[in-house]
Amino acid sequence: MSGTGGMVGRSINGGDSWEWHQVKGCDSCDWRSLYAFNDRKALVLNAGEPAHLFLTEDGGQSWQQVYFNATPGIFFDAMTFYNEKEGIAIGDPLQQHFTLLRTHDGGKTWQLDPPSISPEAITGEAIFAASGTSLIATRDNRCFATGGTVARLHKAGKKWESLPIPIIQGQASTGVFSIAFLNARRGIAVGGDYKNDTLRANNCLLTSDGGHTWTAPHTAPGGYKSCVTYITPQLLITTGTSGTDISVNSGMDWKKIGEGFNCAAKARNGKRVFLAGKTIGRLEITPSRHK
């Protein structure tokens, strides 16, 4: 668990209790992206300028800076890994191209893609760092979603392909804030307008063809959402400042179940879902009811 003030939280008992560590020299860093490999190795990346990326291999007792960038305007939004060695971080545009940072050694060293091979951004297009879930990276699906003046899905292949997402857009506060994919074709995008977080119109879309076309659910989530995740193919959770919603029919209908958080994630092992914002929440899921 990561957050403001350079703090990183660690639990080794399923979230029953947490120990907190501050990365030395980073008391002003806002960690928006975290990737944990196991109970000892993890990486944290801040949103904002300058960019700091730190690695721990002893459960947060000590941290090594593995990347630093003070370029004016640098702003990273999300980070994830394809496997134990290969990972990627994405950031807002510099020189009208999105910033892509890669590692091939488990996060020990990082290299920037040159702008010439990075996706081109439309003026006013950006990535939201609200939950660190605007990026997907699996063996067969690597993409990220944007908002602002336009909302698009940028998909990696032999070259980057940019596809429109017809969610609410056009203002700096609108667009896609989070995406989740069950496989290379079936996925969901959520967002809205964080300055008008009760607005329910056009804040959630579903795709069954890898983002080439999108459809609206029967019943949309209740307002702005900054994170969405699959628990099972039928059971999904989405959360934001407007509240936490659940769907039991693959995202087609949504019902509010509680207060809002900034992000949500399913435990890699077990049945728990963790939510984080000003507080930490936990849901106990019984997947057998939602296969």
mmCIF file of C-alpha atoms in Angstrom:
data_model
loop_
_atom_site.group_PDB
_atom_site.id
_atom_site.type_symbol
_atom_site.label_atom_id
_atom_site.label_comp_id
_atom_site.label_asym_id
_atom_site.label_seq_id
_atom_site.Cartn_x
_atom_site.Cartn_y
_atom_site.Cartn_z
ATOM 1 C CA MET A 1 0.000 0.000 0.000
ATOM 2 C CA SER A 2 1.447 3.403 -0.898
ATOM 3 C CA GLY A 3 0.431 7.004 -0.476
ATOM 4 C CA THR A 4 1.396 10.553 0.374
ATOM 5 C CA GLY A 5 4.289 11.798 2.480
ATOM 6 C CA GLY A 6 6.616 9.159 1.048
ATOM 7 C CA MET A 7 4.895 6.447 3.106
ATOM 8 C CA VAL A 8 4.591 2.789 2.103
ATOM 9 C CA GLY A 9 2.485 0.244 3.989
ATOM 10 C CA ARG A 10 3.130 -3.498 4.231
ATOM 11 C CA SER A 11 0.939 -6.278 5.602
ATOM 12 C CA ILE A 12 1.988 -9.906 5.921
ATOM 13 C CA ASN A 13 -1.215 -11.159 7.557
ATOM 14 C CA GLY A 14 -3.845 -10.487 4.921
ATOM 15 C CA GLY A 15 -4.426 -6.862 5.905
ATOM 16 C CA ASP A 16 -5.236 -7.510 9.572
ATOM 17 C CA SER A 17 -2.406 -5.134 10.512
ATOM 18 C CA TRP A 18 -0.015 -2.829 8.662
ATOM 19 C CA GLU A 19 3.525 -1.597 9.169
ATOM 20 C CA TRP A 20 4.466 1.731 7.602
ATOM 21 C CA HIS A 21 7.821 2.932 6.273
ATOM 22 C CA GLN A 22 8.848 6.291 4.877
ATOM 23 C CA VAL A 23 11.279 6.219 1.970
ATOM 24 C CA LYS A 24 14.250 8.262 3.146
ATOM 25 C CA GLY A 25 14.484 11.701 1.583
ATOM 26 C CA CYS A 26 11.044 11.407 -0.043
ATOM 27 C CA ASP A 27 8.727 12.941 2.545
ATOM 28 C CA SER A 28 7.079 15.067 -0.172
ATOM 29 C CA CYS A 29 6.592 12.208 -2.652
ATOM 30 C CA ASP A 30 3.097 11.037 -3.556
ATOM 31 C CA TRP A 31 3.449 7.347 -4.458
ATOM 32 C CA ARG A 32 0.687 6.665 -6.995
ATOM 33 C CA SER A 33 2.192 3.485 -8.490
ATOM 34 C CA LEU A 34 3.311 0.415 -6.559
ATOM 35 C CA TYR A 35 4.233 -3.059 -7.744
ATOM 36 C CA ALA A 36 4.910 -5.821 -5.220
ATOM 37 C CA PHE A 37 6.616 -9.006 -6.427
ATOM 38 C CA ASN A 38 6.362 -10.743 -3.043
ATOM 39 C CA ASP A 39 6.430 -9.900 0.663
ATOM 40 C CA ARG A 40 9.955 -8.459 0.399
ATOM 41 C CA LYS A 41 10.472 -7.006 -3.079
ATOM 42 C CA ALA A 42 8.490 -4.002 -4.305
ATOM 43 C CA LEU A 43 8.803 -0.813 -6.350
ATOM 44 C CA VAL A 44 7.193 2.595 -5.793
ATOM 45 C CA LEU A 45 6.919 5.461 -8.309
ATOM 46 C CA ASN A 46 5.660 8.943 -7.542
ATOM 47 C CA ALA A 47 3.389 11.199 -9.555
ATOM 48 C CA GLY A 48 4.859 14.633 -10.194
ATOM 49 C CA GLU A 49 8.161 16.330 -10.834
ATOM 50 C CA PRO A 50 10.866 15.198 -10.299
ATOM 51 C CA ALA A 51 10.214 11.497 -10.812
ATOM 52 C CA HIS A 52 11.552 9.063 -8.207
ATOM 53 C CA LEU A 53 11.474 5.267 -8.543
ATOM 54 C CA PHE A 54 12.619 3.212 -5.542
ATOM 55 C CA LEU A 55 13.181 -0.513 -5.020
ATOM 56 C CA THR A 56 13.073 -2.488 -1.775
ATOM 57 C CA GLU A 57 14.176 -6.101 -1.423
ATOM 58 C CA ASP A 58 13.858 -6.362 2.353
ATOM 59 C CA GLY A 59 10.189 -5.616 2.955
ATOM 60 C CA GLY A 60 10.567 -1.830 3.087
ATOM 61 C CA GLN A 61 13.332 -1.643 5.661
ATOM 62 C CA SER A 62 15.623 -0.021 3.088
ATOM 63 C CA TRP A 63 15.116 1.502 -0.358
ATOM 64 C CA GLN A 64 17.385 2.009 -3.360
ATOM 65 C CA GLN A 65 16.669 4.703 -5.933
ATOM 66 C CA VAL A 66 16.714 2.995 -9.333
ATOM 67 C CA TYR A 67 15.491 5.896 -11.474
ATOM 68 C CA PHE A 68 15.341 9.697 -11.240
ATOM 69 C CA ASN A 69 14.171 12.250 -13.782
ATOM 70 C CA ALA A 70 13.970 16.018 -13.218
ATOM 71 C CA THR A 71 12.890 16.912 -16.762
ATOM 72 C CA PRO A 72 10.390 19.805 -16.574
ATOM 73 C CA GLY A 73 6.870 18.430 -16.957
ATOM 74 C CA ILE A 74 7.730 14.804 -16.129
ATOM 75 C CA PHE A 75 4.722 13.065 -14.570
ATOM 76 C CA PHE A 76 4.357 9.287 -14.303
ATOM 77 C CA ASP A 77 0.897 7.773 -13.869
ATOM 78 C CA ALA A 78 1.135 3.974 -13.673
ATOM 79 C CA MET A 79 3.565 1.068 -13.505
ATOM 80 C CA THR A 80 3.171 -2.689 -13.914
ATOM 81 C CA PHE A 81 5.068 -5.819 -14.972
ATOM 82 C CA TYR A 82 4.517 -8.416 -17.697
ATOM 83 C CA ASN A 83 6.566 -10.971 -15.756
ATOM 84 C CA GLU A 84 9.249 -11.057 -13.053
ATOM 85 C CA LYS A 85 11.785 -9.234 -15.266
ATOM 86 C CA GLU A 86 9.943 -7.033 -17.760
ATOM 87 C CA GLY A 87 7.990 -3.991 -16.652
ATOM 88 C CA ILE A 88 6.733 -0.650 -17.905
ATOM 89 C CA ALA A 89 5.755 2.737 -16.516
ATOM 90 C CA ILE A 90 3.798 5.366 -18.428
ATOM 91 C CA GLY A 91 3.615 9.114 -18.049
ATOM 92 C CA ASP A 92 2.016 12.218 -19.463
ATOM 93 C CA PRO A 93 3.250 13.606 -22.792
ATOM 94 C CA LEU A 94 6.592 15.299 -23.299
ATOM 95 C CA GLN A 95 7.284 16.654 -26.781
ATOM 96 C CA GLN A 96 3.690 15.599 -27.692
ATOM 97 C CA HIS A 97 4.498 11.922 -27.087
ATOM 98 C CA PHE A 98 3.611 9.843 -24.027
ATOM 99 C CA THR A 99 6.491 8.935 -21.722
ATOM 100 C CA LEU A 100 7.322 5.209 -21.613
ATOM 101 C CA LEU A 101 9.861 3.797 -19.185
ATOM 102 C CA ARG A 102 10.969 0.151 -19.329
ATOM 103 C CA THR A 103 12.938 -2.376 -17.319
ATOM 104 C CA HIS A 104 14.228 -5.813 -18.346
ATOM 105 C CA ASP A 105 15.893 -6.822 -15.080
ATOM 106 C CA GLY A 106 13.121 -6.783 -12.513
ATOM 107 C CA GLY A 107 13.257 -3.042 -11.864
ATOM 108 C CA LYS A 108 16.928 -2.625 -11.071
ATOM 109 C CA THR A 109 17.571 -0.422 -14.121
ATOM 110 C CA TRP A 110 15.178 1.558 -16.348
ATOM 111 C CA GLN A 111 15.360 3.080 -19.837
ATOM 112 C CA LEU A 112 13.126 5.647 -21.561
ATOM 113 C CA ASP A 113 11.698 4.918 -24.998
ATOM 114 C CA PRO A 114 12.613 7.675 -27.462
ATOM 115 C CA PRO A 115 9.631 9.908 -28.351
ATOM 116 C CA SER A 116 9.824 8.729 -31.968
ATOM 117 C CA ILE A 117 8.523 5.253 -31.003
ATOM 118 C CA SER A 118 6.074 6.360 -28.289
ATOM 119 C CA PRO A 119 2.375 7.066 -28.943
ATOM 120 C CA GLU A 120 1.640 10.605 -30.046
ATOM 121 C CA ALA A 121 -0.696 12.639 -27.835
ATOM 122 C CA ILE A 122 -3.413 15.025 -28.934
ATOM 123 C CA THR A 123 -3.170 18.467 -27.350
ATOM 124 C CA GLY A 124 -4.779 18.283 -23.905
ATOM 125 C CA GLU A 125 -4.718 14.469 -23.762
ATOM 126 C CA ALA A 126 -3.225 12.996 -20.594
ATOM 127 C CA ILE A 127 -3.203 9.929 -18.345
ATOM 128 C CA PHE A 128 -4.795 9.962 -14.888
ATOM 129 C CA ALA A 129 -2.732 8.797 -11.919
ATOM 130 C CA ALA A 130 -5.727 8.518 -9.593
ATOM 131 C CA SER A 131 -5.322 4.777 -8.976
ATOM 132 C CA GLY A 132 -2.387 3.586 -11.090
ATOM 133 C CA THR A 133 -4.766 1.390 -13.105
ATOM 134 C CA SER A 134 -4.807 3.192 -16.442
ATOM 135 C CA LEU A 135 -2.222 0.668 -17.699
ATOM 136 C CA ILE A 136 -2.562 -3.034 -18.589
ATOM 137 C CA ALA A 137 0.437 -5.237 -19.326
ATOM 138 C CA THR A 138 0.014 -8.960 -19.901
ATOM 139 C CA ARG A 139 1.608 -11.374 -22.345
ATOM 140 C CA ASP A 140 -1.090 -10.777 -24.950
ATOM 141 C CA ASN A 141 -2.462 -7.334 -24.037
ATOM 142 C CA ARG A 142 -0.459 -4.166 -23.435
ATOM 143 C CA CYS A 143 -2.395 -0.907 -23.439
ATOM 144 C CA PHE A 144 -3.178 2.283 -21.557
ATOM 145 C CA ALA A 145 -6.132 4.678 -21.480
ATOM 146 C CA THR A 146 -6.325 8.459 -21.445
ATOM 147 C CA GLY A 147 -8.609 11.407 -20.822
ATOM 148 C CA GLY A 148 -8.730 15.179 -21.001
ATOM 149 C CA THR A 149 -9.616 16.669 -24.354
ATOM 150 C CA VAL A 150 -10.006 13.148 -25.750
ATOM 151 C CA ALA A 151 -10.273 9.643 -24.319
ATOM 152 C CA ARG A 152 -8.395 6.896 -26.139
ATOM 153 C CA LEU A 153 -7.016 3.382 -25.721
ATOM 154 C CA HIS A 154 -3.400 3.085 -26.878
ATOM 155 C CA LYS A 155 -2.500 -0.523 -27.743
ATOM 156 C CA ALA A 156 1.000 -1.887 -28.252
ATOM 157 C CA GLY A 157 1.826 -4.050 -31.263
ATOM 158 C CA LYS A 158 4.383 -3.814 -34.024
ATOM 159 C CA LYS A 159 3.495 -0.143 -33.678
ATOM 160 C CA TRP A 160 1.129 1.675 -31.326
ATOM 161 C CA GLU A 161 -2.555 1.774 -32.278
ATOM 162 C CA SER A 162 -4.787 4.508 -30.819
ATOM 163 C CA LEU A 163 -8.530 3.814 -30.531
ATOM 164 C CA PRO A 164 -11.270 6.249 -29.409
ATOM 165 C CA ILE A 165 -13.227 5.495 -26.225
ATOM 166 C CA PRO A 166 -16.630 7.250 -26.263
ATOM 167 C CA ILE A 167 -16.700 7.982 -22.528
ATOM 168 C CA ILE A 168 -17.336 11.509 -21.190
ATOM 169 C CA GLN A 169 -14.427 13.715 -22.322
ATOM 170 C CA GLY A 170 -13.446 17.189 -23.478
ATOM 171 C CA GLN A 171 -12.333 18.749 -20.176
ATOM 172 C CA ALA A 172 -9.134 18.308 -18.171
ATOM 173 C CA SER A 173 -11.140 16.579 -15.415
ATOM 174 C CA THR A 174 -12.897 14.034 -17.657
ATOM 175 C CA GLY A 175 -12.067 10.763 -19.378
ATOM 176 C CA VAL A 176 -10.977 7.222 -18.577
ATOM 177 C CA PHE A 177 -9.398 6.838 -15.142
ATOM 178 C CA SER A 178 -9.112 3.041 -15.007
ATOM 179 C CA ILE A 179 -9.247 0.004 -17.282
ATOM 180 C CA ALA A 180 -9.398 -3.739 -16.614
ATOM 181 C CA PHE A 181 -9.280 -6.649 -19.039
ATOM 182 C CA LEU A 182 -10.352 -10.225 -18.430
ATOM 183 C CA ASN A 183 -8.456 -11.294 -21.555
ATOM 184 C CA ALA A 184 -7.172 -9.658 -24.739
ATOM 185 C CA ARG A 185 -10.710 -8.907 -25.959
ATOM 186 C CA ARG A 186 -13.035 -8.476 -22.996
ATOM 187 C CA GLY A 187 -12.572 -5.388 -20.867
ATOM 188 C CA ILE A 188 -14.032 -2.366 -19.116
ATOM 189 C CA ALA A 189 -13.225 1.331 -18.803
ATOM 190 C CA VAL A 190 -14.483 3.630 -16.041
ATOM 191 C CA GLY A 191 -14.062 7.303 -15.233
ATOM 192 C CA GLY A 192 -16.250 10.350 -15.485
ATOM 193 C CA ASP A 193 -15.599 13.865 -14.200
ATOM 194 C CA TYR A 194 -13.740 14.055 -10.895
ATOM 195 C CA LYS A 195 -14.869 17.667 -10.425
ATOM 196 C CA ASN A 196 -18.504 16.531 -10.691
ATOM 197 C CA ASP A 197 -18.293 13.147 -9.019
ATOM 198 C CA THR A 198 -22.044 12.507 -8.779
ATOM 199 C CA LEU A 199 -22.455 12.683 -12.565
ATOM 200 C CA ARG A 200 -23.519 9.221 -13.691
ATOM 201 C CA ALA A 201 -23.813 9.739 -17.459
ATOM 202 C CA ASN A 202 -21.339 7.969 -19.743
ATOM 203 C CA ASN A 203 -18.887 6.985 -17.007
ATOM 204 C CA CYS A 204 -18.516 3.267 -17.808
ATOM 205 C CA LEU A 205 -18.091 1.313 -21.041
ATOM 206 C CA LEU A 206 -17.571 -2.350 -21.953
ATOM 207 C CA THR A 207 -15.690 -3.915 -24.864
ATOM 208 C CA SER A 208 -15.662 -7.449 -26.268
ATOM 209 C CA ASP A 209 -13.226 -6.836 -29.140
ATOM 210 C CA GLY A 210 -10.135 -5.432 -27.462
ATOM 211 C CA GLY A 211 -11.259 -1.817 -27.435
ATOM 212 C CA HIS A 212 -12.263 -1.378 -31.060
ATOM 213 C CA THR A 213 -15.912 -0.875 -30.072
ATOM 214 C CA TRP A 214 -17.554 -0.027 -26.752
ATOM 215 C CA THR A 215 -21.057 -0.368 -25.294
ATOM 216 C CA ALA A 216 -22.707 1.153 -22.229
ATOM 217 C CA PRO A 217 -23.952 -1.023 -19.355
ATOM 218 C CA HIS A 218 -27.675 -1.313 -18.595
ATOM 219 C CA THR A 219 -27.166 0.447 -15.245
ATOM 220 C CA ALA A 220 -24.092 2.629 -14.832
ATOM 221 C CA PRO A 221 -22.038 2.950 -11.646
ATOM 222 C CA GLY A 222 -23.104 5.809 -9.390
ATOM 223 C CA GLY A 223 -20.833 8.667 -10.383
ATOM 224 C CA TYR A 224 -17.129 9.242 -10.993
ATOM 225 C CA LYS A 225 -14.949 6.143 -10.595
ATOM 226 C CA SER A 226 -11.155 6.038 -10.423
ATOM 227 C CA CYS A 227 -10.610 2.255 -10.340
ATOM 228 C CA VAL A 228 -12.208 -0.940 -11.613
ATOM 229 C CA THR A 229 -11.141 -4.560 -11.240
ATOM 230 C CA TYR A 230 -12.393 -8.033 -12.126
ATOM 231 C CA ILE A 231 -12.826 -10.402 -9.187
ATOM 232 C CA THR A 232 -14.280 -13.178 -11.376
ATOM 233 C CA PRO A 233 -15.550 -12.995 -14.977
ATOM 234 C CA GLN A 234 -18.973 -12.001 -13.595
ATOM 235 C CA LEU A 235 -18.050 -10.127 -10.413
ATOM 236 C CA LEU A 236 -16.471 -6.666 -10.655
ATOM 237 C CA ILE A 237 -15.721 -3.873 -8.176
ATOM 238 C CA THR A 238 -15.389 -0.181 -9.026
ATOM 239 C CA THR A 239 -14.659 2.680 -6.651
ATOM 240 C CA GLY A 240 -14.155 6.430 -6.562
ATOM 241 C CA THR A 241 -15.010 9.437 -4.440
ATOM 242 C CA SER A 242 -18.694 8.850 -5.262
ATOM 243 C CA GLY A 243 -18.711 5.433 -3.576
ATOM 244 C CA THR A 244 -17.914 1.759 -4.177
ATOM 245 C CA ASP A 245 -20.120 -0.210 -6.576
ATOM 246 C CA ILE A 246 -20.392 -3.916 -7.399
ATOM 247 C CA SER A 247 -21.594 -5.793 -10.471
ATOM 248 C CA VAL A 248 -22.508 -9.481 -10.465
ATOM 249 C CA ASN A 249 -23.324 -9.709 -14.192
ATOM 250 C CA SER A 250 -20.032 -8.851 -15.911
ATOM 251 C CA GLY A 251 -20.410 -5.086 -15.581
ATOM 252 C CA MET A 252 -23.859 -4.766 -17.119
ATOM 253 C CA ASP A 253 -25.556 -3.524 -13.915
ATOM 254 C CA TRP A 254 -24.068 -1.785 -10.878
ATOM 255 C CA LYS A 255 -25.154 -1.264 -7.282
ATOM 256 C CA LYS A 256 -23.538 0.900 -4.614
ATOM 257 C CA ILE A 257 -22.294 -1.073 -1.614
ATOM 258 C CA GLY A 258 -20.401 1.484 0.443
ATOM 259 C CA GLU A 259 -18.134 4.495 0.792
ATOM 260 C CA GLY A 260 -15.651 5.527 -1.860
ATOM 261 C CA PHE A 261 -11.922 4.917 -2.147
ATOM 262 C CA ASN A 262 -9.253 5.839 -4.695
ATOM 263 C CA CYS A 263 -8.209 2.334 -5.747
ATOM 264 C CA ALA A 264 -9.052 -1.338 -5.330
ATOM 265 C CA ALA A 265 -7.156 -4.573 -5.940
ATOM 266 C CA LYS A 266 -7.856 -8.271 -5.522
ATOM 267 C CA ALA A 267 -5.318 -10.261 -3.528
ATOM 268 C CA ARG A 268 -3.245 -12.492 -5.815
ATOM 269 C CA ASN A 269 -4.021 -15.391 -3.523
ATOM 270 C CA GLY A 270 -7.175 -15.743 -1.484
ATOM 271 C CA LYS A 271 -10.571 -14.067 -1.523
ATOM 272 C CA ARG A 272 -9.905 -10.571 -0.228
ATOM 273 C CA VAL A 273 -10.233 -7.261 -2.045
ATOM 274 C CA PHE A 274 -8.376 -4.265 -0.657
ATOM 275 C CA LEU A 275 -9.464 -0.661 -1.154
ATOM 276 C CA ALA A 276 -7.370 2.388 -0.331
ATOM 277 C CA GLY A 277 -8.016 6.108 0.052
ATOM 278 C CA LYS A 278 -7.928 8.148 3.221
ATOM 279 C CA THR A 279 -8.538 4.818 4.950
ATOM 280 C CA ILE A 280 -8.000 1.167 4.013
ATOM 281 C CA GLY A 281 -11.008 -1.045 3.332
ATOM 282 C CA ARG A 282 -11.318 -4.784 2.872
ATOM 283 C CA LEU A 283 -13.983 -6.960 1.286
ATOM 284 C CA GLU A 284 -14.367 -10.695 1.744
ATOM 285 C CA ILE A 285 -15.524 -12.320 -1.503
ATOM 286 C CA THR A 286 -17.073 -15.765 -2.008
ATOM 287 C CA PRO A 287 -16.172 -16.465 -5.657
ATOM 288 C CA SER A 288 -18.185 -19.711 -5.815
ATOM 289 C CA ARG A 289 -21.339 -17.604 -6.009
ATOM 290 C CA HIS A 290 -20.084 -15.623 -8.990
ATOM 291 C CA LYS A 291 -18.296 -18.077 -11.288
#
